[in-house]
Coordinates of C-alpha atoms and ligand atoms in Angstrom, one line a residue:
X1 CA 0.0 0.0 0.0
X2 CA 1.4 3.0 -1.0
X3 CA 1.9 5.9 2.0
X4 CA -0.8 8.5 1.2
X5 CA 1.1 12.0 1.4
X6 CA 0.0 14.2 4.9
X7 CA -2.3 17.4 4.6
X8 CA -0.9 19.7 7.0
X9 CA -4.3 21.7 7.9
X10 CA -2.7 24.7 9.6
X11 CA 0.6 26.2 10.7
X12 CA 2.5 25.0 13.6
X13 CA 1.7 28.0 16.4
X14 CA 4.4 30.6 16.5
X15 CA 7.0 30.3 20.0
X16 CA 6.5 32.6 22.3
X17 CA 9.3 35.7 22.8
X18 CA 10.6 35.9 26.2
X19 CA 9.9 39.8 26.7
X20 CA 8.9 41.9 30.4
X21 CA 6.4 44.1 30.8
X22 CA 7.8 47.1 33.3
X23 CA 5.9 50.0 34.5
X24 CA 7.8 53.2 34.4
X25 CA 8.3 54.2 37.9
X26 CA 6.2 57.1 38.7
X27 CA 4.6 56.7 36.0
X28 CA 1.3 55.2 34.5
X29 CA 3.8 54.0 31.2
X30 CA 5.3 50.5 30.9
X31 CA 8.8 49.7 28.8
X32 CA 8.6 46.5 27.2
X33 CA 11.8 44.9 27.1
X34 CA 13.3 42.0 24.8
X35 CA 10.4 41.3 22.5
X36 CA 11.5 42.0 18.7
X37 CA 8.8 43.4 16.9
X38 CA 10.4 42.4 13.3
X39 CA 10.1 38.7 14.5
X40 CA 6.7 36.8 14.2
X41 CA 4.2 37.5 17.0
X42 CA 2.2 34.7 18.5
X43 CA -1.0 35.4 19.1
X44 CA -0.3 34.7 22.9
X45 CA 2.6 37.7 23.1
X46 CA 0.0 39.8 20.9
X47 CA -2.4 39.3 23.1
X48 CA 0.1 40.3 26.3
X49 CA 1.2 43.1 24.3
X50 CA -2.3 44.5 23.6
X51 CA -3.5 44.5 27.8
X52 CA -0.4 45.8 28.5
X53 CA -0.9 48.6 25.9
X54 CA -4.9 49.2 27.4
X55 CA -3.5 49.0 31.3
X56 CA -0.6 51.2 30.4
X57 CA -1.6 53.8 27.4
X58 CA 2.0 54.5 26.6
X59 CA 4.3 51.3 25.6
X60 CA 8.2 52.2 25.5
X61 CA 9.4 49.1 23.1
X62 CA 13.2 49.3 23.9
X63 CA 16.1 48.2 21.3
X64 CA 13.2 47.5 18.2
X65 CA 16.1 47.1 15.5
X66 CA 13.1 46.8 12.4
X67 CA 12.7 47.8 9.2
X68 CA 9.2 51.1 8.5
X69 CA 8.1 47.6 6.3
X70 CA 8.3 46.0 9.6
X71 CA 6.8 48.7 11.7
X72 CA 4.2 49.0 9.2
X73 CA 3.0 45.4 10.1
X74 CA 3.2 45.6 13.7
X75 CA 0.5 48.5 13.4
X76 CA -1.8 46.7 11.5
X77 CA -2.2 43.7 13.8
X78 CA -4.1 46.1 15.5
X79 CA -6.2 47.8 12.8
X80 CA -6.2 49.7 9.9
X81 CA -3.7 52.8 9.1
X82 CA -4.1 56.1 8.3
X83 CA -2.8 57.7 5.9
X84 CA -1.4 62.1 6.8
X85 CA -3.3 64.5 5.0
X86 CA 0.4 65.9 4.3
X87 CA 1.7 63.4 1.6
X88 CA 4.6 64.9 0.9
X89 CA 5.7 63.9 3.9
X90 CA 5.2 60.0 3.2
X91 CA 8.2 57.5 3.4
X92 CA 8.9 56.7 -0.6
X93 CA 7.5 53.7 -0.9
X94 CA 5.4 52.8 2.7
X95 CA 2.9 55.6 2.4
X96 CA 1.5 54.6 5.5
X97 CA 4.6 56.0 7.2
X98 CA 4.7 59.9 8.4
X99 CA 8.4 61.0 8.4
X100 CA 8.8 63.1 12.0
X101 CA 11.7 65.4 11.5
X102 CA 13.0 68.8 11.9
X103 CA 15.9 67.8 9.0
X104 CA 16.3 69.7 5.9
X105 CA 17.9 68.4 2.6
X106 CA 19.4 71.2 0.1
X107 CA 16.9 73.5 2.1
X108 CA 13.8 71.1 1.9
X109 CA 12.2 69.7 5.1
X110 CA 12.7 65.8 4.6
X111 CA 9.3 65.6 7.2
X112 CA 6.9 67.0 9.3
X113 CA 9.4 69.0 11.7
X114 CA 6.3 70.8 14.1
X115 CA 4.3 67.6 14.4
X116 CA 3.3 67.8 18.2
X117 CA 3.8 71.3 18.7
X118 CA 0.8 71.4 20.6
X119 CA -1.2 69.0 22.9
X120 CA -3.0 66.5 20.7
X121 CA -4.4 63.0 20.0
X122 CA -4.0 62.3 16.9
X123 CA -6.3 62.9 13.6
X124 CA -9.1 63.9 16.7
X125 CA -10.4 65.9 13.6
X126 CA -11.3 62.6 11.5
X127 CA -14.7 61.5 11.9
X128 CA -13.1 58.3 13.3
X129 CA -9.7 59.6 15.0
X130 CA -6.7 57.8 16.0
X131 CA -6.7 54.1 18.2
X132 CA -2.9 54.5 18.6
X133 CA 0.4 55.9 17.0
X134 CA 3.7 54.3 16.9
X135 CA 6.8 56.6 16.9
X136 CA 10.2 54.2 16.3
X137 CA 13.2 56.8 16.9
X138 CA 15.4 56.8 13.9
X139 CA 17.7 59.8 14.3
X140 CA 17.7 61.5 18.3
X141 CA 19.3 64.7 19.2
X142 CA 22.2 65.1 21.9
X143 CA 20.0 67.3 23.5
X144 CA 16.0 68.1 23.9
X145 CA 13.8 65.9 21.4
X146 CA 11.2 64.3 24.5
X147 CA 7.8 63.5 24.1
X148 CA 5.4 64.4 26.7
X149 CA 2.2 62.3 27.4
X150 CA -0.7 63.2 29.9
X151 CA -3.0 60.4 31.1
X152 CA -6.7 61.6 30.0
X153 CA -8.8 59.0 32.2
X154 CA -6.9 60.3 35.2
X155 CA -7.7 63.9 34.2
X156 CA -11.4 63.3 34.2
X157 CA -11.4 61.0 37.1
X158 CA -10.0 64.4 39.0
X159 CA -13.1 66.5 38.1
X160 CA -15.5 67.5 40.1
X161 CA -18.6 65.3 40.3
X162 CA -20.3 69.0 39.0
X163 CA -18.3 69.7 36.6
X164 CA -18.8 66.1 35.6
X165 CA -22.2 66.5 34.8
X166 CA -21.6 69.6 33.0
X167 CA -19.6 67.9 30.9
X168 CA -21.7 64.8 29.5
X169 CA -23.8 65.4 27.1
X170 CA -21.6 68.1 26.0
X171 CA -19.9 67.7 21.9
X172 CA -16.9 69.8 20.9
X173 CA -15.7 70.4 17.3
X174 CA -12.2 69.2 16.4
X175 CA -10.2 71.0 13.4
X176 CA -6.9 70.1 11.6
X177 CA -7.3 74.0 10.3
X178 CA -7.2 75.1 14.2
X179 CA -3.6 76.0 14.3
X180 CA -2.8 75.5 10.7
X181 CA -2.4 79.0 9.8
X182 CA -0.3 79.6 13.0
X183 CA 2.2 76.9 12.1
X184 CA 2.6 78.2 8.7
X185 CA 3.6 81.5 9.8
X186 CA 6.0 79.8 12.0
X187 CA 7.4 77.3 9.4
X188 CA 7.0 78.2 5.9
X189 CA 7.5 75.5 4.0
X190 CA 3.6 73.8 5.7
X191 CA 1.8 74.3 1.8
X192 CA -1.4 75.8 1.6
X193 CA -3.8 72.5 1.4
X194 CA -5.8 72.0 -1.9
X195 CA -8.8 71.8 -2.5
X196 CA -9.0 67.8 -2.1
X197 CA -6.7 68.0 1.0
X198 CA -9.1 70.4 2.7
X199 CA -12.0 67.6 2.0
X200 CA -9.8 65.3 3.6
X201 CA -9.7 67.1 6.7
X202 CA -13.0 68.4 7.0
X203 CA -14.1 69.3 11.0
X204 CA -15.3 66.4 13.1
X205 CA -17.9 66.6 16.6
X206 CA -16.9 64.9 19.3
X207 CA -18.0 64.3 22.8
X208 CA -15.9 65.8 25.3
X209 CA -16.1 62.7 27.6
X210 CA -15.4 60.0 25.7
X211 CA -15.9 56.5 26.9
X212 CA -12.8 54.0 26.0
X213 CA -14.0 51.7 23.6
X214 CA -11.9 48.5 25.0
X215 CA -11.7 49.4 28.6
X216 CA -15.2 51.3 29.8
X217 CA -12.8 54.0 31.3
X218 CA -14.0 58.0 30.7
X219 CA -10.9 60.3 29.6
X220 CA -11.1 64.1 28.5
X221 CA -11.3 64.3 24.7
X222 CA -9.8 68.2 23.9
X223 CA -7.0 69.2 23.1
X224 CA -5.5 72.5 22.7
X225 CA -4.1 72.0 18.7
X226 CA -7.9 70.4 17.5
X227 CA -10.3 71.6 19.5
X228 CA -11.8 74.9 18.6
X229 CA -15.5 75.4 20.1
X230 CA -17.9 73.8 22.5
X231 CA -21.1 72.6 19.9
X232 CA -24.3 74.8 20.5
X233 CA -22.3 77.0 23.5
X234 CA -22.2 81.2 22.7
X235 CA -18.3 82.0 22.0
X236 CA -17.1 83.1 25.1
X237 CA -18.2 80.7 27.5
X238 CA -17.0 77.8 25.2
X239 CA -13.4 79.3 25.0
X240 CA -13.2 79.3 29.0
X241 CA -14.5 76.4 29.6
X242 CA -11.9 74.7 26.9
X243 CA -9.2 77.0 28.8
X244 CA -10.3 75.3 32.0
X245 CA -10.2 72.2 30.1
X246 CA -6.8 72.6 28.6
X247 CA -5.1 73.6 31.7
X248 CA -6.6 70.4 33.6
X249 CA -5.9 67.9 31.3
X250 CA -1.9 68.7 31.1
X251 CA -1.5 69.3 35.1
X252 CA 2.1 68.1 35.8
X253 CA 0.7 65.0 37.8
X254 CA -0.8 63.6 34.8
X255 CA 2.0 63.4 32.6
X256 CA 5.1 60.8 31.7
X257 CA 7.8 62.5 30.1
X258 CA 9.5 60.3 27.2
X259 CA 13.5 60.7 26.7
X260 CA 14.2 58.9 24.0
X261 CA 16.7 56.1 23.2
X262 CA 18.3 54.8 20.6
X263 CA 16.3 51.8 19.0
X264 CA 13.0 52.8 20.6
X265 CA 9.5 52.2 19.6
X266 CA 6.8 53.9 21.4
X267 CA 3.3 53.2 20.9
X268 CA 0.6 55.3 22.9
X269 CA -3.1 55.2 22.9
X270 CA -5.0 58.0 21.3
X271 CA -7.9 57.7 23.2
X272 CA -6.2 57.5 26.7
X273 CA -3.7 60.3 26.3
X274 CA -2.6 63.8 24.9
X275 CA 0.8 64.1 23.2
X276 CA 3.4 67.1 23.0
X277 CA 6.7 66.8 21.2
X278 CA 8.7 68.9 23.9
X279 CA 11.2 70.3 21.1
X280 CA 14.5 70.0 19.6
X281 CA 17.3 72.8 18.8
X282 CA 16.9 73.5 15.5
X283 CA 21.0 72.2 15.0
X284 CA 20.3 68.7 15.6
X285 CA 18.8 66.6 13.3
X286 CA 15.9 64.4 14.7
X287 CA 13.9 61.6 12.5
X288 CA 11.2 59.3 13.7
X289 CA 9.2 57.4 11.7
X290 CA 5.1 57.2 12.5
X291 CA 1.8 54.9 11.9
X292 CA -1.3 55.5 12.9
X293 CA -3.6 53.4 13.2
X294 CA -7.5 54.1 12.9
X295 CA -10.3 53.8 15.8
X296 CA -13.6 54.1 16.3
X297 CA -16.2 56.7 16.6
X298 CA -15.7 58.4 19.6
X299 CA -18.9 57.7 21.9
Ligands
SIN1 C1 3.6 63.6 17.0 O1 2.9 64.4 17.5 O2 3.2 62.7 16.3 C2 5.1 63.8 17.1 C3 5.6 63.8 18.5 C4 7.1 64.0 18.6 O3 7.7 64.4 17.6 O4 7.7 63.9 19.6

């Protein structure tokens, strides 16, 4: 009898990485140390990786030696990317990657150098913002270059129970145009947008609370670059209460404070936190490389 030939029906499971979770003293971060991201994931270390990423909100992967290709498929294990309104800024050849970098080559910025000149989440102007962004550091300065995150659910969770009613059924608009014309001033070479680029980043309403779609947990949704009005309130009392909103989701005690290494990956949650790129002296050259991955509708 001849030996009939074997039908594998699936892949052997992938082996599990060795890697640590750590939470950043002080801090409601985590680092994540020895995983490689440019290696095969099991669905096990995914799954670690993605609790660790809703317990923590910010994810410091040290020592991530990978390729943007690689980067690119990290990100979408966890959903689909976004692409910036501001192509020419694109990696040639991995659109999905935003080139972070205050660089210029024969006087042309090689990528966006004021990203995160304000407090932000990110894209909070789509109709259906950011989950998460992923910054892997490519080129770091001597000096300056941090990233500052403040924890939105514990900004809210320090409200008043008042001001917390106030606060829930109200909707706030959210505008990539906010602070567009402000940058520009600042740093010429930000083009006008076209026509078709302005479509792209039409305003969005959001509620102010918004309730974490994967945890349950409230966090403040404004942020100082996006958020430009209070929906239905007269002019005034929408600007202070957005001042008042400003100033108390980026108190001091809310915030971890990102100094970056070389080989770092940092991945942060959208809908958890704010983001401010601290700044770099304009002499030395910074690169990081960015995804962004898409979330839901903010409820
Ligand atoms: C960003 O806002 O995506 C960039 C932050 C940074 O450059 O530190």
């Amino acid at each position: 009898m001849s030996a009939r030939p074997s039908i594998v029906l699936s892949d052997p499971p992938l082996a599990s990485q060795e890697f640590d979770i750590r939470p950043v003293a002080g801090s409601f971060a985590a680092e994540v140390v020895g995983v490689d991201l440019g290696a095969p994931l099991s669905d096990q270390d995914f799954a670690r990786i993605h609790q660790a990423h809703l317990d923590h909100h910010v994810l410091v992967f040290r020592d991530q030696r990978i390729t943007p290709a690689q980067q690119v498929a990290f990100s979408q294990r966890f959903g689909t990317l976004q692409i910036h309104v501001q192509r020419k800024f694109q990696l040639a050849g991995q659109p999905e990657v935003l080139i972070v970098s205050n660089i210029k080559e024969k006087g042309e910025p090689i990528g966006l150098g004021d990203a995160g000149a304000y407090w932000h989440s990110d894209l909070s102007y789509k109709d259906r913002p950011s989950l998460g962004s992923l910054l892997h550091a490519q080129i770091l300065p001597e000096e300056g270059g941090d990233t500052l995150f403040a924890n939105q659910h514990a900004a809210y969770d320090a409200l008043s129970d008042s001001l917390k009613r106030v606060l829930a059924p109200l909707r706030a608009e959210h505008s990539y145009l906010a602070k567009y014309e402000e940058l520009r001033a600042r740093s010429p070479w930000r083009p006008a947008l076209t026509p078709a680029q302005l479509a792209e980043v039409r305003p969005a309403v959001h509620p102010v609370v918004r309730t974490h779609p994967e945890t349950g947990r409230k966090a403040l949704f404004v942020s100082e670059h996006f958020t430009t009005r209070i929906d239905s309130w007269p002019a005034q009392e929408s600007q202070a209460l957005l001042a008042q909103l400003f100033d108390q989701s980026t108190q001091p005690q809310f915030i971890y404070r990102h100094q970056w290494q070389s080989g770092d990956l940092v991945f942060w949650d959208n809908r958890s936190v704010v983001h401010l790129a601290a700044g770099t002296p304009d002499h030395l050259p910074r690169k990081l490389y960015r995804t962004t991955i898409e979330g839901d509708l903010p409820r």
